[in-house]
Coordinates of N, CA, C and O in Angstrom, one line a residue:
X1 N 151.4 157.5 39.8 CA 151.7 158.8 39.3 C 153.1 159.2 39.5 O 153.7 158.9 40.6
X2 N 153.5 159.9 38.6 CA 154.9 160.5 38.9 C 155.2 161.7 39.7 O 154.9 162.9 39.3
X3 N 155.8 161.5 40.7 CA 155.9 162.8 41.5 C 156.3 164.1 40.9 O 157.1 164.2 39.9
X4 N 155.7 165.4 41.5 CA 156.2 166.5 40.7 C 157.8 167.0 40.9 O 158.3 167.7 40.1
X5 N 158.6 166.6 42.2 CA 159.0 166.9 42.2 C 160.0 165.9 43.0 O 159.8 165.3 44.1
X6 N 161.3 166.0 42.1 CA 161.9 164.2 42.6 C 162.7 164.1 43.8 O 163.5 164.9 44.3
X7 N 162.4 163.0 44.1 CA 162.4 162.8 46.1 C 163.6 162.1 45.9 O 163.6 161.2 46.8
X8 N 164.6 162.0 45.3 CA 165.8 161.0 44.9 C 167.2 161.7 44.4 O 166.9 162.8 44.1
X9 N 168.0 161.5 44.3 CA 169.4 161.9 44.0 C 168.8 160.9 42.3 O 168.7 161.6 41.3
X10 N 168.5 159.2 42.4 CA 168.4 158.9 41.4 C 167.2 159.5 40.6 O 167.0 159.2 39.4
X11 N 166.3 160.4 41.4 CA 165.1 160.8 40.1 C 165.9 162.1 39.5 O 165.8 162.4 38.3
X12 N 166.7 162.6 40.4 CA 167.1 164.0 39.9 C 168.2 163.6 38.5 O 168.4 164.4 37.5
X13 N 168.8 162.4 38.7 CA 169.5 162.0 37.8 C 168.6 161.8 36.3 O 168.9 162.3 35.2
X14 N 167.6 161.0 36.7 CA 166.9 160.5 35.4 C 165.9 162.1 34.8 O 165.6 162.2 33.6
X15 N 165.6 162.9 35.5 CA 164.8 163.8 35.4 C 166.2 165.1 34.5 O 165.9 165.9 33.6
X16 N 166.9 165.0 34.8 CA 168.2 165.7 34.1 C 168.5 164.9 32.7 O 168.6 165.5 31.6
X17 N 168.7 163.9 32.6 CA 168.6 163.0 31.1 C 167.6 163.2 30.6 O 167.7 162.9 29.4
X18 N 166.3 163.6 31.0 CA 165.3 163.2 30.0 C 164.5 161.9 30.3 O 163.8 161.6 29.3
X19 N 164.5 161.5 31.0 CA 163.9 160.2 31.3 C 162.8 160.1 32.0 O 162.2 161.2 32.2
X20 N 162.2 158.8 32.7 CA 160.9 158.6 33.6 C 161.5 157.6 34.7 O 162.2 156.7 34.4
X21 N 161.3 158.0 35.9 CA 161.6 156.8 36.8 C 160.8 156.8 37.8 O 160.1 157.8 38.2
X22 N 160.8 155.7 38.1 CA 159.8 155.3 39.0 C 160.1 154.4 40.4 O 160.8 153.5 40.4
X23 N 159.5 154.9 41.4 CA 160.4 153.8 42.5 C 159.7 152.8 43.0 O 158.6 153.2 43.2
X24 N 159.8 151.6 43.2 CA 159.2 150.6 44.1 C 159.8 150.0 45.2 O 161.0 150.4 45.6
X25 N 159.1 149.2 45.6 CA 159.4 149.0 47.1 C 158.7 149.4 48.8 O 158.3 150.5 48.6
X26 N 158.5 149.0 50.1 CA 158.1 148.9 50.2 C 159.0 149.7 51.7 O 158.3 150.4 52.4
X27 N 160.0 149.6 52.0 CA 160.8 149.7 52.8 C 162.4 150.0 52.5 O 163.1 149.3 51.7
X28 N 163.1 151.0 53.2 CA 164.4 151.1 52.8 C 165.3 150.1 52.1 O 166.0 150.3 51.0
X29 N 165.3 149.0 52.7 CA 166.0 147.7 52.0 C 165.8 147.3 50.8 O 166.7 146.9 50.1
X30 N 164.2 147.3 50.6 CA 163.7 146.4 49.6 C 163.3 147.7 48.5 O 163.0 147.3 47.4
X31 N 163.3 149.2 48.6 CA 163.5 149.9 47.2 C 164.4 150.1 46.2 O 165.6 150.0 46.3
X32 N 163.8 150.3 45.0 CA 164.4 150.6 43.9 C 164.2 151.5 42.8 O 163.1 152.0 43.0
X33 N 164.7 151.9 41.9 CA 164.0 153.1 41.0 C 164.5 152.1 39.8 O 165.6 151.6 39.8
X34 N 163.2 152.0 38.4 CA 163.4 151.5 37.5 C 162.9 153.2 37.0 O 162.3 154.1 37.6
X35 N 163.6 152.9 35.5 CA 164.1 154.6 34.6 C 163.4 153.9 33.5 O 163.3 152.7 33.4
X36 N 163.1 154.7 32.6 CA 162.3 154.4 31.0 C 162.7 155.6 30.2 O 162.8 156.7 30.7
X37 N 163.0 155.6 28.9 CA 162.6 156.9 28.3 C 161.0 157.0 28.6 O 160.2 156.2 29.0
X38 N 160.7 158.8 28.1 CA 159.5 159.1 28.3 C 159.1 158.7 27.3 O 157.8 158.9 27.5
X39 N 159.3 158.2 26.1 CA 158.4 157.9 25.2 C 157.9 156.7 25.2 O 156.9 156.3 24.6
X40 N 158.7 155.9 26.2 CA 158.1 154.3 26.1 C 158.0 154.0 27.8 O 158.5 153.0 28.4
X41 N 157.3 155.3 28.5 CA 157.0 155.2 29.9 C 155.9 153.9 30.3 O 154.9 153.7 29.6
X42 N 156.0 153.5 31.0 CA 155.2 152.1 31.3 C 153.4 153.2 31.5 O 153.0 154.4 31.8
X43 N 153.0 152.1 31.4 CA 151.2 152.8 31.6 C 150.9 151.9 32.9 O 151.5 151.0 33.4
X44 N 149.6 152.9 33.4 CA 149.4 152.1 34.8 C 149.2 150.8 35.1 O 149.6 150.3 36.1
X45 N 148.7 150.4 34.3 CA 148.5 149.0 34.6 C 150.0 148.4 34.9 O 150.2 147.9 35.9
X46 N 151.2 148.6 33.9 CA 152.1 148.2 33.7 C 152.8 148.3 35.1 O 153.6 147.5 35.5
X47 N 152.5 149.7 36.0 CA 153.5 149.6 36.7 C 152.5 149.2 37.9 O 153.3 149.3 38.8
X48 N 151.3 148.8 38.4 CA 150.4 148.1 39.5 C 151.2 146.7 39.3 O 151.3 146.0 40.3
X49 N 151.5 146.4 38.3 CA 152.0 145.1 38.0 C 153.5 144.8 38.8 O 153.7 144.0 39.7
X50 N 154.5 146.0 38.0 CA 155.3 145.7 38.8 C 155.4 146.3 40.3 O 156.4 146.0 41.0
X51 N 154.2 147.3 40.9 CA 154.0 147.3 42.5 C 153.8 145.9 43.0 O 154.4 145.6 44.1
X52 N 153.1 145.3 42.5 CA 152.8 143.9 42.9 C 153.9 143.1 43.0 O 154.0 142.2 43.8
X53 N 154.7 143.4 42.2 CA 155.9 142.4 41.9 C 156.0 141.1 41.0 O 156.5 139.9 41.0
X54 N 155.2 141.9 40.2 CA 154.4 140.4 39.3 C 155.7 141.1 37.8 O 156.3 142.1 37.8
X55 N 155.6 140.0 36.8 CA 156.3 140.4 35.7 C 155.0 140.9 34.5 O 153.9 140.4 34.5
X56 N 155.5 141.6 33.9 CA 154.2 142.7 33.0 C 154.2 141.8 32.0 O 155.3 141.5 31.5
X57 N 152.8 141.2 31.6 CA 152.7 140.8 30.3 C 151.3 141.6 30.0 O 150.2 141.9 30.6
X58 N 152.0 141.8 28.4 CA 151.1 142.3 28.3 C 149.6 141.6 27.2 O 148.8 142.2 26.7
X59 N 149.7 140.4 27.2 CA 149.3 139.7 26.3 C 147.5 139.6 27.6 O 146.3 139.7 27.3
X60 N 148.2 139.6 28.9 CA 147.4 139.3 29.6 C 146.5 140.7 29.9 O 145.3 140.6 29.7
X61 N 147.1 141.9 30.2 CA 146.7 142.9 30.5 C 145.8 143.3 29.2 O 144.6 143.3 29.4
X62 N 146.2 143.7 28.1 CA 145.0 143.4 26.9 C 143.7 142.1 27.2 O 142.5 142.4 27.1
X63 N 144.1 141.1 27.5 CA 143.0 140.6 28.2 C 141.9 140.9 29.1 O 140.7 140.6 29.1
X64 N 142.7 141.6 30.1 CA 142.2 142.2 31.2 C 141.1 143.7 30.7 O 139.9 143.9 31.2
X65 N 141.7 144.4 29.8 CA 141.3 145.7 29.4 C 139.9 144.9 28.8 O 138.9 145.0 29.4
X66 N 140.1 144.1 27.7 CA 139.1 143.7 27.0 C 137.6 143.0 27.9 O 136.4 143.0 27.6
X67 N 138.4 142.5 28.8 CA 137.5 142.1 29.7 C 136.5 143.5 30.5 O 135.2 143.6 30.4
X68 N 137.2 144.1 31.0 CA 136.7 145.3 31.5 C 135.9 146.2 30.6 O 135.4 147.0 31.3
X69 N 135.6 146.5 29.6 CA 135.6 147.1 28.2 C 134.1 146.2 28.3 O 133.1 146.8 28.7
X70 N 134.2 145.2 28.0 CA 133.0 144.1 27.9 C 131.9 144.2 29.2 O 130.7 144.2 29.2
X71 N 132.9 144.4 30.1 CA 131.4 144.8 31.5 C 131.0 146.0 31.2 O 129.8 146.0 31.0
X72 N 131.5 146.9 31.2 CA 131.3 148.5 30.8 C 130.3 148.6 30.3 O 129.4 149.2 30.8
X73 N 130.0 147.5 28.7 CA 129.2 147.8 28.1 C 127.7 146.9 28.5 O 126.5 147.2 28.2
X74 N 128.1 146.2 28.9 CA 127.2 145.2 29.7 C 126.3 145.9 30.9 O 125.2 145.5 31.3
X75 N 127.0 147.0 31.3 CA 126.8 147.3 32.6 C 126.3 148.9 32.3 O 125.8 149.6 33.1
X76 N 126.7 149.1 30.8 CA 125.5 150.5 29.7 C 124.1 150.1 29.6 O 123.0 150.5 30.0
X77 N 124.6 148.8 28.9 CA 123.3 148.1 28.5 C 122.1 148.1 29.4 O 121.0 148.7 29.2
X78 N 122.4 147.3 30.5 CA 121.6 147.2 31.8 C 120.9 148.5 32.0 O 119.7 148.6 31.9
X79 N 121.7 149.7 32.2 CA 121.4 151.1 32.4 C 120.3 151.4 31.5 O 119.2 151.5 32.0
X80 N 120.3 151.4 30.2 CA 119.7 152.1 29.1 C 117.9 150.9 28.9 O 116.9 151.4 28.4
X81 N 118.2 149.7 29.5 CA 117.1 149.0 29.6 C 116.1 149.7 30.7 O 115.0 150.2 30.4
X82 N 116.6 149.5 32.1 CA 115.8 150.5 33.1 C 115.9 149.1 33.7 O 116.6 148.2 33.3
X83 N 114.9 149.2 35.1 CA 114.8 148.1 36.1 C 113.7 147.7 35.5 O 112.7 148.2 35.0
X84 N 114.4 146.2 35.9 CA 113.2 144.9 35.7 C 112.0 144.7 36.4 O 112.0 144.7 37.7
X85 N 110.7 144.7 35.6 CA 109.5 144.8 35.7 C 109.2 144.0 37.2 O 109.4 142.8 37.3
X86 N 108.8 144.6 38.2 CA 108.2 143.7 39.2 C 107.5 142.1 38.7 O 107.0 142.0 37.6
X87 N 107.5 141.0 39.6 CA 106.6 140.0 39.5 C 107.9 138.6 39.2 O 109.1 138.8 39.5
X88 N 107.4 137.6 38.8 CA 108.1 136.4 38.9 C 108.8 136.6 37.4 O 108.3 137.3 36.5
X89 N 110.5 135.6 37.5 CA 110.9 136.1 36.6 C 110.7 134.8 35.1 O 111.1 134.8 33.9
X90 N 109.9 134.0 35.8 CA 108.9 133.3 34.6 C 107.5 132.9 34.8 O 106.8 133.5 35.6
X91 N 107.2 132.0 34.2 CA 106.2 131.5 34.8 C 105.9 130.6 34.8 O 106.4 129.8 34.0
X92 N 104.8 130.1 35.8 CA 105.1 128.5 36.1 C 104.9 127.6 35.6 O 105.3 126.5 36.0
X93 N 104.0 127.8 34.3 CA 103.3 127.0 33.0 C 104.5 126.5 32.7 O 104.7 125.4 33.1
X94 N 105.4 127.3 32.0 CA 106.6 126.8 31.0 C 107.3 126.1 32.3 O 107.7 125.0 32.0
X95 N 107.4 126.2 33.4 CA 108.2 125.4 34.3 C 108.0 123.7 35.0 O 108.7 122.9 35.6
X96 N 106.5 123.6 34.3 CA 105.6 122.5 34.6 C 104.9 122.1 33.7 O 103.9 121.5 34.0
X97 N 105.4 122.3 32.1 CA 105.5 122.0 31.1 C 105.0 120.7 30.5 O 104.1 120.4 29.6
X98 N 106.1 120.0 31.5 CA 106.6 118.6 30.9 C 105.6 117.8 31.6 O 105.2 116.7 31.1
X99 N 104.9 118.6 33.1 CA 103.8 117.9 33.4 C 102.4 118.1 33.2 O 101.6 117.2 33.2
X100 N 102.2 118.8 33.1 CA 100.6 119.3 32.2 C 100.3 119.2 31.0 O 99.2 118.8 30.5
X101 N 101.5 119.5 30.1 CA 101.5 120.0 28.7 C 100.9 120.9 28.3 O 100.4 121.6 29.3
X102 N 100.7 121.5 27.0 CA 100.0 122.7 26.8 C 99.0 122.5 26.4 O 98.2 123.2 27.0
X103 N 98.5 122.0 25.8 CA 96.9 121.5 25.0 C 96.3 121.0 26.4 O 95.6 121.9 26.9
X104 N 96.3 119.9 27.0 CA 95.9 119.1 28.1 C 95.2 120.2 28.9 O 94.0 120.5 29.0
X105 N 96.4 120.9 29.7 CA 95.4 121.7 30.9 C 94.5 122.6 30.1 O 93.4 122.6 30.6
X106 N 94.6 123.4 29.2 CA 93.6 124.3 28.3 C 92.0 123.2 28.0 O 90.9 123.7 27.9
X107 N 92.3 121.9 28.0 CA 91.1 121.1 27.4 C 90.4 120.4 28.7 O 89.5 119.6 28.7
X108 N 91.2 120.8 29.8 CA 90.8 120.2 31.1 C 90.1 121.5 31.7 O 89.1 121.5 32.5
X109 N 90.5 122.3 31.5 CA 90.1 123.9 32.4 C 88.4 123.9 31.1 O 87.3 124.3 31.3
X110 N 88.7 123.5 30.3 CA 87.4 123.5 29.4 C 86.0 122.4 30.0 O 84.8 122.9 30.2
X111 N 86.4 121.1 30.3 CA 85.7 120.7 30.7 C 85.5 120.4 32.2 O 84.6 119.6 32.4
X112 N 86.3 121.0 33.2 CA 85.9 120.8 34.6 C 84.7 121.5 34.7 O 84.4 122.5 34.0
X113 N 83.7 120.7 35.8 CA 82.7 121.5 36.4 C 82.4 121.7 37.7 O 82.4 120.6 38.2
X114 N 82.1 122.6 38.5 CA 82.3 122.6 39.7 C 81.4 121.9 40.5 O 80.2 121.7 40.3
X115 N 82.1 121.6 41.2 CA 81.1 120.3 42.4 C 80.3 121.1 43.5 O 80.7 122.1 44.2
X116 N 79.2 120.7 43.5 CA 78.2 121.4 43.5 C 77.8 121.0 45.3 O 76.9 121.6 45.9
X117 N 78.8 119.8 45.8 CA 78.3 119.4 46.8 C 79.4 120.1 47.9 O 79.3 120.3 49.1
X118 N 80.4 120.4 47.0 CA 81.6 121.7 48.2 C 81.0 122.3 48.7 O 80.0 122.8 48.2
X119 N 81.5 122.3 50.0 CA 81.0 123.5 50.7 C 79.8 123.4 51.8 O 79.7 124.0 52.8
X120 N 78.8 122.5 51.3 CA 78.0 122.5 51.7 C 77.6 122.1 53.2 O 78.4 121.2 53.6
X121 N 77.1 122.3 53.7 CA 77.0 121.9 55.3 C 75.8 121.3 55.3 O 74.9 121.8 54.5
X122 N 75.4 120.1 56.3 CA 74.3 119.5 56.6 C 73.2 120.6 57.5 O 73.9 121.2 58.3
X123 N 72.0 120.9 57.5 CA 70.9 121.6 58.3 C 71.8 121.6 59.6 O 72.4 122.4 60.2
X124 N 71.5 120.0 59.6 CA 71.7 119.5 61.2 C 72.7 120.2 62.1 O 72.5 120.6 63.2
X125 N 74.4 120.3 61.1 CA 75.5 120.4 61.7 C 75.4 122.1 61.9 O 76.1 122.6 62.8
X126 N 74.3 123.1 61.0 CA 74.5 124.4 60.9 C 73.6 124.8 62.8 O 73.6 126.0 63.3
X127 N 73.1 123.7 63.2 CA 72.3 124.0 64.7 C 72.5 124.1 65.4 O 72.2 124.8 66.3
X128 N 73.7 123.1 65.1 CA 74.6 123.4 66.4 C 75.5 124.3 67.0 O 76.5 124.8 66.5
X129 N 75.0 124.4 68.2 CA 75.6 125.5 68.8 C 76.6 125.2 69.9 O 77.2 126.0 70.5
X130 N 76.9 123.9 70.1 CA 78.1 123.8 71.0 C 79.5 124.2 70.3 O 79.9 124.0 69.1
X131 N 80.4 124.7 71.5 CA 81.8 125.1 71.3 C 82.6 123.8 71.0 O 82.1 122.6 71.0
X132 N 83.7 124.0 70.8 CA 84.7 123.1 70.1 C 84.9 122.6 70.9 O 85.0 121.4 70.5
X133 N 85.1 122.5 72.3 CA 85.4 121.8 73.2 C 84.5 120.8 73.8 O 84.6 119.6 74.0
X134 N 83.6 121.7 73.9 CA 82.1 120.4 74.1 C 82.0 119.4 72.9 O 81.8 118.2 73.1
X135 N 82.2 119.9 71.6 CA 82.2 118.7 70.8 C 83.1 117.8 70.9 O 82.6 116.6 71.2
X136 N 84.8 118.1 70.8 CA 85.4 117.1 71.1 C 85.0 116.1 72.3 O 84.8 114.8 72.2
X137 N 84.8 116.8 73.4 CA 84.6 115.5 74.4 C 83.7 114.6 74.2 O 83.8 113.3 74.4
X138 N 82.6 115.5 73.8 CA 81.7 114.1 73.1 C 81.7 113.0 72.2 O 81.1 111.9 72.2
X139 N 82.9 113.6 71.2 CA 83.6 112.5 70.7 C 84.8 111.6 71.2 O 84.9 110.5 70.7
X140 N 85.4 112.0 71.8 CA 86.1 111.1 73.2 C 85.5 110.3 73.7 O 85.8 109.2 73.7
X141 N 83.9 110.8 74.5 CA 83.4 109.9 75.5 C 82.7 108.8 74.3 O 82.3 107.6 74.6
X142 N 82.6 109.3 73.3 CA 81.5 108.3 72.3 C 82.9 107.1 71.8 O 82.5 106.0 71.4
X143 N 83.9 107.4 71.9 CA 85.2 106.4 71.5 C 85.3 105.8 72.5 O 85.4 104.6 72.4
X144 N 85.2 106.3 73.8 CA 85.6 105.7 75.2 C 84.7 104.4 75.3 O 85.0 103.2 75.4
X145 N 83.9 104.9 75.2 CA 82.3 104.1 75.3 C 82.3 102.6 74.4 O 81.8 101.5 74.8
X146 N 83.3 102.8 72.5 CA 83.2 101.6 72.2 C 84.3 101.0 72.4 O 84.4 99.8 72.1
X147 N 85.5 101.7 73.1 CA 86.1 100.8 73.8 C 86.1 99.8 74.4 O 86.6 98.7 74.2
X148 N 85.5 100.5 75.4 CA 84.7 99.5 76.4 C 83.6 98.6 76.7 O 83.1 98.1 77.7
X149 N 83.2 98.5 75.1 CA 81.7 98.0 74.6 C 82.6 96.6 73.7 O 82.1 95.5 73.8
X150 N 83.5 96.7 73.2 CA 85.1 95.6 72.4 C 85.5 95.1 73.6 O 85.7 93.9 73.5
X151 N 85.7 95.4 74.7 CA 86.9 94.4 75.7 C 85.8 93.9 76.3 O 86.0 93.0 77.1

């Protein structure tokens, strides 16, 4: 931004012509004041450019705008949609596609039938009332036993 009121012998100069000046630099040594008419005053980008110390193109800076311009609207867009629906962001059919196919599991889910023997527990095993620990040993000493029934 241009100061309102000029801090320079050279702004008071350019400010008496009619002109725009601007200073850079960073330290007594290394400042300078570049002057413009006001009608072809540099725009901000132009002069971050040369704060940087970079040379102004503007072929690039149009790039840059256009770019920025492009998120903007990208970044409307997003806005005006709302937030994305809870849950996964596909699903796992189309992701395992190539291994199931689509006809196949539909004609498999048709004819599976449930096994009737799942689940089921023997009388015998439902009687028992020893703890897990009593069982294992008994299966230890019943291994132990054909151990030593083999040597």
């Amino acid at each position: 931004p241009v100061p309102a009121v000029p801090c320079s012998p050279r702004h008071d100069v350019a400010e008496v012509a009619g002109l725009t000046s601007f200073s850079f630099g960073d330290d007594e040594d290394s400042r300078y004041v570049m002057v413009f008419k006001k009608e072809f005053a540099p725009s901000d980008e132009e002069l971050e450019a040369y704060r940087r110390g970079e040379e102004w193109d503007p072929a690039r800076a149009e790039e840059r705008r256009r770019l920025r311009e492009l998120a903007a609207q990208q970044e409307e867009a997003e806005l005006e949609r709302g937030p994305a629906p809870p849950g996964p962001p596909n699903d796992y059919k189309d992701k395992y596609r190539h291994l199931i196919g689509s006809d196949a599991a539909k004609a498999a889910a048709r004819t599976m039938e449930a096994n009737k023997a799942y689940g089921c527990v023997p009388v015998a095993n439902k009687r028992d009332t020893r703890s897990i620990e009593e069982a294992m040993n008994e299966i230890r000493a019943k291994k132990r036993l054909r151990q030593a029934e083999d040597e």
